[in-house]
mmCIF file of C-alpha atoms and ligand atoms in Angstrom:
data_model
loop_
_atom_site.group_PDB
_atom_site.id
_atom_site.type_symbol
_atom_site.label_atom_id
_atom_site.label_comp_id
_atom_site.label_asym_id
_atom_site.label_seq_id
_atom_site.Cartn_x
_atom_site.Cartn_y
_atom_site.Cartn_z
ATOM 1 C CA MET A 1 168.989 53.165 114.242
ATOM 2 C CA LYS A 2 164.765 53.037 113.772
ATOM 3 C CA SER A 3 165.260 56.303 111.800
ATOM 4 C CA ARG A 4 168.103 55.328 110.125
ATOM 5 C CA LEU A 5 166.228 52.208 108.836
ATOM 6 C CA PHE A 6 163.439 54.338 107.729
ATOM 7 C CA HIS A 7 165.907 56.771 105.797
ATOM 8 C CA CYS A 8 167.111 53.730 103.728
ATOM 9 C CA LEU A 9 163.497 52.717 103.046
ATOM 10 C CA LEU A 10 163.375 56.407 102.061
ATOM 11 C CA CYS A 11 166.267 56.367 99.718
ATOM 12 C CA LEU A 12 164.758 52.942 97.936
ATOM 13 C CA LEU A 13 161.538 54.720 97.279
ATOM 14 C CA LEU A 14 163.313 58.036 96.121
ATOM 15 C CA VAL A 15 165.394 55.622 93.506
ATOM 16 C CA ALA A 16 161.985 54.115 92.548
ATOM 17 C CA PHE A 17 160.455 57.388 91.944
ATOM 18 C CA LEU A 18 163.404 58.765 89.693
ATOM 19 C CA ILE A 19 163.669 55.138 87.805
ATOM 20 C CA THR A 20 159.840 54.883 87.396
ATOM 21 C CA GLY A 21 158.265 57.858 87.602
ATOM 22 C CA CYS A 22 155.763 56.998 90.194
ATOM 23 C CA GLY A 23 156.700 59.493 92.948
ATOM 24 C CA GLU A 24 153.113 59.914 93.926
ATOM 25 C CA SER A 25 152.493 56.396 94.959
ATOM 26 C CA ALA A 26 155.614 56.513 96.895
ATOM 27 C CA LYS A 27 154.846 59.771 98.804
ATOM 28 C CA LYS A 28 151.218 58.380 99.390
ATOM 29 C CA GLN A 29 152.866 56.298 101.829
ATOM 30 C CA ALA A 30 154.211 59.387 104.084
ATOM 31 C CA GLN A 31 150.794 61.214 103.362
ATOM 32 C CA ASP A 32 149.703 60.733 106.474
ATOM 33 C CA GLY A 33 152.758 62.359 109.099
ATOM 34 C CA LEU A 34 154.889 64.960 107.825
ATOM 35 C CA LEU A 35 157.908 64.634 105.352
ATOM 36 C CA LEU A 36 161.195 66.561 105.940
ATOM 37 C CA GLY A 37 164.225 66.886 103.743
ATOM 38 C CA PHE A 38 167.239 67.881 105.566
ATOM 39 C CA SER A 39 170.509 68.810 103.899
ATOM 40 C CA GLN A 40 173.301 68.745 106.589
ATOM 41 C CA ILE A 41 176.774 70.128 105.912
ATOM 42 C CA GLY A 42 178.995 67.301 106.407
ATOM 43 C CA SER A 43 180.758 65.543 109.555
ATOM 44 C CA GLU A 44 183.636 68.776 110.336
ATOM 45 C CA SER A 45 183.165 68.516 113.716
ATOM 46 C CA ALA A 46 181.648 67.171 117.109
ATOM 47 C CA TRP A 47 179.383 69.761 116.881
ATOM 48 C CA ARG A 48 178.266 68.685 113.644
ATOM 49 C CA ILE A 49 178.050 65.408 114.354
ATOM 50 C CA GLY A 50 175.385 66.331 117.524
ATOM 51 C CA ASN A 51 173.575 68.381 115.471
ATOM 52 C CA THR A 52 172.720 65.656 113.339
ATOM 53 C CA ARG A 53 171.875 63.009 116.062
ATOM 54 C CA ASP A 54 169.784 65.749 117.526
ATOM 55 C CA ILE A 55 167.920 65.840 114.265
ATOM 56 C CA GLU A 56 167.448 62.454 113.714
ATOM 57 C CA GLU A 57 166.319 62.020 117.430
ATOM 58 C CA GLN A 58 163.783 64.756 117.154
ATOM 59 C CA ALA A 59 162.406 63.477 114.345
ATOM 60 C CA GLU A 60 161.905 60.003 115.418
ATOM 61 C CA ASN A 61 160.240 61.796 118.924
ATOM 62 C CA TYR A 62 157.961 64.013 116.587
ATOM 63 C CA GLY A 63 156.987 60.754 114.319
ATOM 64 C CA ILE A 64 158.083 62.999 111.557
ATOM 65 C CA SER A 65 159.934 61.280 108.155
ATOM 66 C CA LEU A 66 163.284 62.397 107.681
ATOM 67 C CA MET A 67 165.129 62.173 104.514
ATOM 68 C CA LEU A 68 168.520 63.315 105.694
ATOM 69 C CA GLU A 69 171.451 64.126 103.079
ATOM 70 C CA ASN A 70 175.119 64.732 104.337
ATOM 71 C CA ALA A 71 176.691 66.856 101.770
ATOM 72 C CA ASN A 72 180.170 66.253 102.862
ATOM 73 C CA GLN A 73 181.427 69.905 102.930
ATOM 74 C CA LYS A 74 180.160 70.866 99.510
ATOM 75 C CA GLN A 75 177.866 73.445 98.486
ATOM 76 C CA GLU A 76 176.944 71.323 95.033
ATOM 77 C CA ASN A 77 176.021 68.366 96.793
ATOM 78 C CA GLN A 78 174.019 70.736 99.427
ATOM 79 C CA ILE A 79 171.960 72.285 96.341
ATOM 80 C CA ALA A 80 171.670 68.625 94.619
ATOM 81 C CA ALA A 81 170.056 67.215 97.690
ATOM 82 C CA ILE A 82 167.436 70.227 97.651
ATOM 83 C CA ARG A 83 166.391 69.434 94.258
ATOM 84 C CA ARG A 84 165.953 66.086 95.337
ATOM 85 C CA PHE A 85 163.842 67.063 98.172
ATOM 86 C CA ILE A 86 161.585 68.614 95.377
ATOM 87 C CA ALA A 87 161.441 66.119 92.855
ATOM 88 C CA TYR A 88 160.093 63.891 96.073
ATOM 89 C CA LYS A 89 157.606 66.641 96.794
ATOM 90 C CA VAL A 90 158.890 66.473 100.496
ATOM 91 C CA ASP A 91 156.203 68.767 103.140
ATOM 92 C CA VAL A 92 159.017 70.972 104.208
ATOM 93 C CA ILE A 93 162.886 71.419 103.091
ATOM 94 C CA ALA A 94 165.692 72.308 105.639
ATOM 95 C CA PHE A 95 169.193 72.733 105.313
ATOM 96 C CA SER A 96 172.750 74.591 106.637
ATOM 97 C CA PRO A 97 173.973 76.425 103.935
ATOM 98 C CA ILE A 98 177.959 76.187 104.405
ATOM 99 C CA VAL A 99 178.354 79.543 103.115
ATOM 100 C CA GLU A 100 176.087 82.489 102.593
ATOM 101 C CA GLU A 101 175.671 82.865 98.773
ATOM 102 C CA GLY A 102 174.865 80.755 95.772
ATOM 103 C CA TRP A 103 171.398 79.628 96.688
ATOM 104 C CA ASP A 104 169.374 82.066 95.389
ATOM 105 C CA ASN A 105 168.311 79.728 92.157
ATOM 106 C CA VAL A 106 167.465 76.667 94.299
ATOM 107 C CA LEU A 107 165.267 78.492 96.432
ATOM 108 C CA GLN A 108 163.607 80.069 93.855
ATOM 109 C CA GLU A 109 162.639 76.179 92.355
ATOM 110 C CA ALA A 110 161.785 75.227 96.108
ATOM 111 C CA LYS A 111 159.464 78.494 96.354
ATOM 112 C CA ASP A 112 157.963 77.610 92.982
ATOM 113 C CA ALA A 113 156.944 74.101 94.228
ATOM 114 C CA GLY A 114 155.316 75.599 97.062
ATOM 115 C CA ILE A 115 157.599 73.945 99.666
ATOM 116 C CA PRO A 116 158.579 76.090 102.522
ATOM 117 C CA VAL A 117 162.222 76.444 103.419
ATOM 118 C CA VAL A 118 163.662 76.597 107.056
ATOM 119 C CA LEU A 119 167.491 77.592 107.770
ATOM 120 C CA VAL A 120 169.185 75.552 110.188
ATOM 121 C CA ASP A 121 172.014 76.934 112.094
ATOM 122 C CA ARG A 122 173.682 79.316 109.311
ATOM 123 C CA ASP A 123 172.119 82.050 107.383
ATOM 124 C CA VAL A 124 172.035 82.790 103.470
ATOM 125 C CA SER A 125 172.267 85.864 101.497
ATOM 126 C CA THR A 126 169.788 86.031 98.750
ATOM 127 C CA GLU A 127 168.406 88.921 96.498
ATOM 128 C CA SER A 128 165.030 88.247 97.225
ATOM 129 C CA GLU A 129 164.113 87.851 101.411
ATOM 130 C CA ASP A 130 161.036 85.591 100.767
ATOM 131 C CA LEU A 131 162.975 82.636 99.622
ATOM 132 C CA THR A 132 163.125 81.074 102.962
ATOM 133 C CA THR A 133 160.579 81.368 105.798
ATOM 134 C CA CYS A 134 162.738 81.400 108.886
ATOM 135 C CA LEU A 135 166.162 80.733 110.480
ATOM 136 C CA ILE A 136 166.484 78.609 113.626
ATOM 137 C CA GLY A 137 170.100 79.075 114.911
ATOM 138 C CA ALA A 138 172.527 80.660 117.278
ATOM 139 C CA ASP A 139 173.144 84.409 117.239
ATOM 140 C CA PHE A 140 177.034 83.908 116.159
ATOM 141 C CA TYR A 141 177.357 87.923 116.764
ATOM 142 C CA ARG A 142 176.629 87.594 120.215
ATOM 143 C CA GLU A 143 178.978 85.181 120.499
ATOM 144 C CA GLY A 144 181.637 86.679 119.050
ATOM 145 C CA VAL A 145 180.745 89.366 121.298
ATOM 146 C CA MET A 146 181.020 87.413 124.396
ATOM 147 C CA ALA A 147 184.464 86.200 123.390
ATOM 148 C CA GLY A 148 185.713 89.558 123.076
ATOM 149 C CA GLU A 149 184.231 90.692 126.340
ATOM 150 C CA TYR A 150 185.542 87.772 128.239
ATOM 151 C CA LEU A 151 189.355 89.096 126.817
ATOM 152 C CA ILE A 152 188.848 92.654 128.192
ATOM 153 C CA ARG A 153 188.090 90.963 131.572
ATOM 154 C CA LYS A 154 191.102 89.185 131.702
ATOM 155 C CA ALA A 155 193.133 91.678 130.408
ATOM 156 C CA ASP A 156 192.268 93.617 133.268
ATOM 157 C CA ALA A 157 192.104 90.917 135.640
ATOM 158 C CA LEU A 158 196.256 89.921 134.488
ATOM 159 C CA GLY A 159 197.055 93.842 134.317
ATOM 160 C CA LEU A 160 197.915 93.146 130.496
ATOM 161 C CA THR A 161 198.921 96.947 128.472
ATOM 162 C CA GLN A 162 199.318 95.205 125.272
ATOM 163 C CA VAL A 163 197.276 92.352 123.911
ATOM 164 C CA ASN A 164 197.968 90.597 120.701
ATOM 165 C CA ILE A 165 195.744 88.201 119.376
ATOM 166 C CA VAL A 166 195.648 85.916 116.500
ATOM 167 C CA GLU A 167 192.469 84.799 115.167
ATOM 168 C CA ILE A 168 191.610 81.156 113.789
ATOM 169 C CA THR A 169 188.387 81.597 111.658
ATOM 170 C CA GLY A 170 185.995 78.989 110.666
ATOM 171 C CA THR A 171 185.001 78.683 106.871
ATOM 172 C CA GLU A 172 185.122 81.554 104.729
ATOM 173 C CA ASN A 173 181.902 83.104 103.806
ATOM 174 C CA SER A 174 180.221 81.287 106.448
ATOM 175 C CA THR A 175 177.721 82.939 108.689
ATOM 176 C CA PRO A 176 179.242 81.705 111.859
ATOM 177 C CA MET A 177 183.169 83.100 110.417
ATOM 178 C CA ARG A 178 181.383 86.356 109.688
ATOM 179 C CA GLN A 179 179.299 87.073 113.072
ATOM 180 C CA ARG A 180 182.087 85.787 115.302
ATOM 181 C CA GLN A 181 184.449 87.907 113.604
ATOM 182 C CA ALA A 182 182.587 90.750 113.670
ATOM 183 C CA GLY A 183 181.177 90.495 116.959
ATOM 184 C CA PHE A 184 184.549 89.977 118.476
ATOM 185 C CA LEU A 185 186.085 92.874 116.615
ATOM 186 C CA ASP A 186 183.082 95.014 117.423
ATOM 187 C CA ALA A 187 183.705 94.085 121.301
ATOM 188 C CA ILE A 188 187.225 95.168 121.479
ATOM 189 C CA GLU A 189 187.068 97.932 119.342
ATOM 190 C CA GLY A 190 187.567 100.734 121.985
ATOM 191 C CA ASP A 191 189.961 99.149 123.989
ATOM 192 C CA GLU A 192 193.668 100.327 122.796
ATOM 193 C CA ARG A 193 195.631 97.684 124.013
ATOM 194 C CA MET A 194 194.058 94.837 121.924
ATOM 195 C CA SER A 195 195.777 94.394 118.376
ATOM 196 C CA VAL A 196 194.461 91.375 115.510
ATOM 197 C CA LEU A 197 198.387 90.182 114.247
ATOM 198 C CA GLU A 198 196.280 88.286 111.958
ATOM 199 C CA SER A 199 193.354 86.134 110.821
ATOM 200 C CA ILE A 200 193.837 82.821 109.467
ATOM 201 C CA ASP A 201 191.529 80.354 107.731
ATOM 202 C CA GLY A 202 191.186 77.246 109.379
ATOM 203 C CA ASP A 203 187.552 76.077 107.995
ATOM 204 C CA PHE A 204 186.026 74.920 110.896
ATOM 205 C CA LEU A 205 188.779 71.831 110.805
ATOM 206 C CA LYS A 206 190.851 70.161 113.598
ATOM 207 C CA SER A 207 193.492 69.645 110.923
ATOM 208 C CA ARG A 208 193.432 73.196 109.632
ATOM 209 C CA GLY A 209 193.443 74.437 113.172
ATOM 210 C CA ALA A 210 197.095 72.687 113.694
ATOM 211 C CA GLU A 211 198.390 73.902 110.515
ATOM 212 C CA CYS A 212 197.135 77.295 111.048
ATOM 213 C CA MET A 213 198.598 77.285 114.627
ATOM 214 C CA ARG A 214 201.937 76.209 113.150
ATOM 215 C CA SER A 215 202.052 78.980 110.363
ATOM 216 C CA LEU A 216 201.020 81.521 113.282
ATOM 217 C CA LEU A 217 204.011 80.441 115.798
ATOM 218 C CA GLU A 218 206.446 80.525 112.847
ATOM 219 C CA THR A 219 205.294 84.042 112.007
ATOM 220 C CA TYR A 220 204.891 86.206 115.525
ATOM 221 C CA GLY A 221 206.430 83.289 118.407
ATOM 222 C CA ASN A 222 206.079 84.232 121.656
ATOM 223 C CA ALA A 223 204.464 87.357 120.606
ATOM 224 C CA ILE A 224 201.196 85.632 120.872
ATOM 225 C CA ASP A 225 198.901 86.527 123.800
ATOM 226 C CA VAL A 226 195.577 85.414 122.499
ATOM 227 C CA VAL A 227 194.289 82.743 120.169
ATOM 228 C CA TYR A 228 190.803 83.078 119.579
ATOM 229 C CA SER A 229 189.639 80.391 117.438
ATOM 230 C CA HIS A 230 185.919 80.043 115.803
ATOM 231 C CA ASN A 231 185.280 76.385 116.661
ATOM 232 C CA ASP A 232 186.501 73.757 119.462
ATOM 233 C CA GLU A 233 187.674 71.397 116.633
ATOM 234 C CA MET A 234 190.082 73.998 115.197
ATOM 235 C CA THR A 235 191.565 75.140 118.842
ATOM 236 C CA LEU A 236 191.734 70.935 119.454
ATOM 237 C CA GLY A 237 193.920 70.990 116.502
ATOM 238 C CA ALA A 238 196.201 74.130 117.921
ATOM 239 C CA LEU A 239 196.895 73.313 121.462
ATOM 240 C CA PRO A 240 199.300 70.503 120.807
ATOM 241 C CA GLU A 241 201.196 73.069 118.264
ATOM 242 C CA ILE A 242 201.493 75.583 120.740
ATOM 243 C CA GLU A 243 202.976 73.070 123.357
ATOM 244 C CA LYS A 244 205.288 71.659 120.989
ATOM 245 C CA ALA A 245 206.710 75.321 120.338
ATOM 246 C CA GLY A 246 207.212 75.443 124.000
ATOM 247 C CA PHE A 247 204.177 77.508 125.272
ATOM 248 C CA ALA A 248 201.593 76.682 127.947
ATOM 249 C CA PRO A 249 198.092 77.085 126.318
ATOM 250 C CA GLY A 250 195.885 79.187 129.099
ATOM 251 C CA LYS A 251 198.654 80.360 130.873
ATOM 252 C CA ASP A 252 201.846 81.921 128.174
ATOM 253 C CA MET A 253 198.619 82.135 125.625
ATOM 254 C CA ILE A 254 194.798 82.636 126.237
ATOM 255 C CA ILE A 255 192.699 80.299 124.561
ATOM 256 C CA ILE A 256 189.487 81.456 123.367
ATOM 257 C CA SER A 257 186.989 78.708 121.873
ATOM 258 C CA ILE A 258 183.146 78.742 120.740
ATOM 259 C CA ASP A 259 180.752 75.388 120.873
ATOM 260 C CA GLY A 260 181.436 73.994 124.208
ATOM 261 C CA GLY A 261 181.767 70.285 123.176
ATOM 262 C CA GLN A 262 182.599 68.054 126.216
ATOM 263 C CA GLU A 263 186.194 67.546 124.579
ATOM 264 C CA ALA A 264 186.827 71.228 124.766
ATOM 265 C CA ILE A 265 185.091 71.140 128.374
ATOM 266 C CA ASN A 266 187.447 69.002 129.713
ATOM 267 C CA VAL A 267 190.506 70.940 128.323
ATOM 268 C CA LEU A 268 189.131 74.074 129.784
ATOM 269 C CA LYS A 269 188.929 72.009 133.153
ATOM 270 C CA GLU A 270 192.559 70.986 132.905
ATOM 271 C CA GLY A 271 193.712 75.282 132.684
ATOM 272 C CA LYS A 272 194.804 74.662 128.611
ATOM 273 C CA ILE A 273 191.464 76.625 127.625
ATOM 274 C CA ASN A 274 190.626 79.937 128.984
ATOM 275 C CA CYS A 275 187.246 80.438 128.004
ATOM 276 C CA VAL A 276 184.345 78.363 125.730
ATOM 277 C CA VAL A 277 181.712 80.262 124.340
ATOM 278 C CA GLU A 278 178.629 77.820 124.161
ATOM 279 C CA CYS A 279 177.067 77.035 121.032
ATOM 280 C CA THR A 280 174.305 74.588 120.907
ATOM 281 C CA PRO A 281 174.113 72.256 118.368
ATOM 282 C CA LYS A 282 170.290 71.240 119.861
ATOM 283 C CA LEU A 283 168.304 72.666 117.030
ATOM 284 C CA GLY A 284 166.497 69.436 116.181
ATOM 285 C CA LYS A 285 163.215 70.260 118.185
ATOM 286 C CA GLU A 286 162.532 73.700 117.699
ATOM 287 C CA LEU A 287 162.995 72.532 113.720
ATOM 288 C CA MET A 288 160.481 69.789 114.242
ATOM 289 C CA GLU A 289 157.707 72.398 115.937
ATOM 290 C CA THR A 290 158.467 74.378 113.187
ATOM 291 C CA ALA A 291 157.912 72.056 110.288
ATOM 292 C CA LEU A 292 154.640 70.642 111.865
ATOM 293 C CA ARG A 293 153.537 74.699 112.405
ATOM 294 C CA LEU A 294 154.426 75.139 108.743
ATOM 295 C CA LYS A 295 152.437 72.286 107.311
ATOM 296 C CA ALA A 296 149.472 73.225 109.190
ATOM 297 C CA GLY A 297 149.860 76.633 107.375
ATOM 298 C CA GLU A 298 150.749 78.536 110.194
ATOM 299 C CA THR A 299 153.063 81.359 110.642
ATOM 300 C CA VAL A 300 156.453 81.237 112.281
ATOM 301 C CA GLU A 301 158.772 83.318 114.021
ATOM 302 C CA ALA A 302 161.432 84.595 111.481
ATOM 303 C CA VAL A 303 164.671 84.229 113.696
ATOM 304 C CA ILE A 304 164.664 81.562 116.670
ATOM 305 C CA HIS A 305 167.818 81.771 118.629
ATOM 306 C CA PRO A 306 168.304 79.167 121.492
ATOM 307 C CA VAL A 307 170.007 80.762 124.828
ATOM 308 C CA GLU A 308 173.489 80.182 125.109
ATOM 309 C CA GLU A 309 175.886 80.591 127.677
ATOM 310 C CA GLU A 310 179.820 80.684 128.543
ATOM 311 C CA PHE A 311 182.039 78.674 130.264
ATOM 312 C CA THR A 312 185.447 80.324 131.720
ATOM 313 C CA ASP A 313 187.803 80.203 134.321
ATOM 314 C CA GLU A 314 186.366 82.391 135.986
ATOM 315 C CA MET A 315 183.922 79.703 137.448
ATOM 316 C CA ASP A 316 184.249 76.801 139.086
ATOM 317 C CA PRO A 317 184.476 74.026 136.116
ATOM 318 C CA SER A 318 182.836 71.055 138.343
ATOM 319 C CA ASP A 319 179.928 73.134 137.946
ATOM 320 C CA ILE A 320 179.182 72.236 134.095
ATOM 321 C CA ALA A 321 177.024 69.475 133.499
ATOM 322 C CA PRO A 322 177.857 66.889 131.084
ATOM 323 C CA ARG A 323 177.126 68.607 127.251
ATOM 324 C CA GLY A 324 176.126 65.770 125.588
ATOM 325 C CA TYR A 325 177.986 66.443 122.609
HETATM 326 O O1 AHR B 401 177.837 76.545 112.243
HETATM 327 C C1 AHR B 401 178.403 76.085 113.334
HETATM 328 C C2 AHR B 401 179.581 76.108 113.698
HETATM 329 O O2 AHR B 401 179.878 74.686 112.308
HETATM 330 C C3 AHR B 401 179.974 75.240 114.682
HETATM 331 O O3 AHR B 401 180.702 76.552 115.509
HETATM 332 C C4 AHR B 401 181.437 74.286 114.158
HETATM 333 O O4 AHR B 401 181.844 73.707 115.047
HETATM 334 C C5 AHR B 401 180.586 73.811 112.860
HETATM 335 O O5 AHR B 401 181.191 72.939 112.136
#
């Protein structure tokens, strides 16, 4: 609440700066502390909402002034937000890029202004590698590998000789979409039982997860053995469609999800999801510590991956602690 009030105050100061050009005096008020501009992708999932909340809470814990902008799923809004952070002369810029390409110009502008940029959650693909200082986020490739390795163990346990997979992917050209797909495909590559019938773009959204599942069921029906979904939100959209079509998720079809939000874990406990690979949204602490080190002129690690685990029907689900997102 406190941080929201402060955010409103900062926004008012920013408007004053843009109108009167008195950015320096506005900045003076925050100069003793660290001013961090953060552009969030949007609010597409419980994961994303948990990530935003964590960053707000940790900024408050560390006494860091946060200018938080929500891009509502649009890259152009993120680019405009970064330009506002540059105009406001923040100490550090952080952002979660919705897709990997298209950032060269605005990141060059930040570099020219001497403002370090931290990537949170997702990566970028730029011509020059020195436009960003570091990445704090999950190892999405490893998540895909964990999903694939679980599937091989499950197929062994069930004695399956043929495994038909449908994949509901996250936002096209985003890092988690690319890496979760690559890791999964690499993990199952040598297993001749595995066959991917179709990969379909669900954009990390629950509504799209439902639409994709309807379309996959219409095309493949009971030929589907496995649904591999790149996030919980799409999985939770797909499950009711599977049930409406007369199948029991978790039994007639193996369901594999990624994120590990509380709602998906509850459904895992009901036996309707078989495996959830964790992707933690709790990146705020690392972000604040990195921002402070950058402001102090220290060097930081190029990549920071949080430690993540998996939750499966091979374990006792009552052991899973409350997830907090
Ligand atoms: O980039 C992380 C992904 O984005 C999460 O898996 C998903 O839920 C979110 O929308």
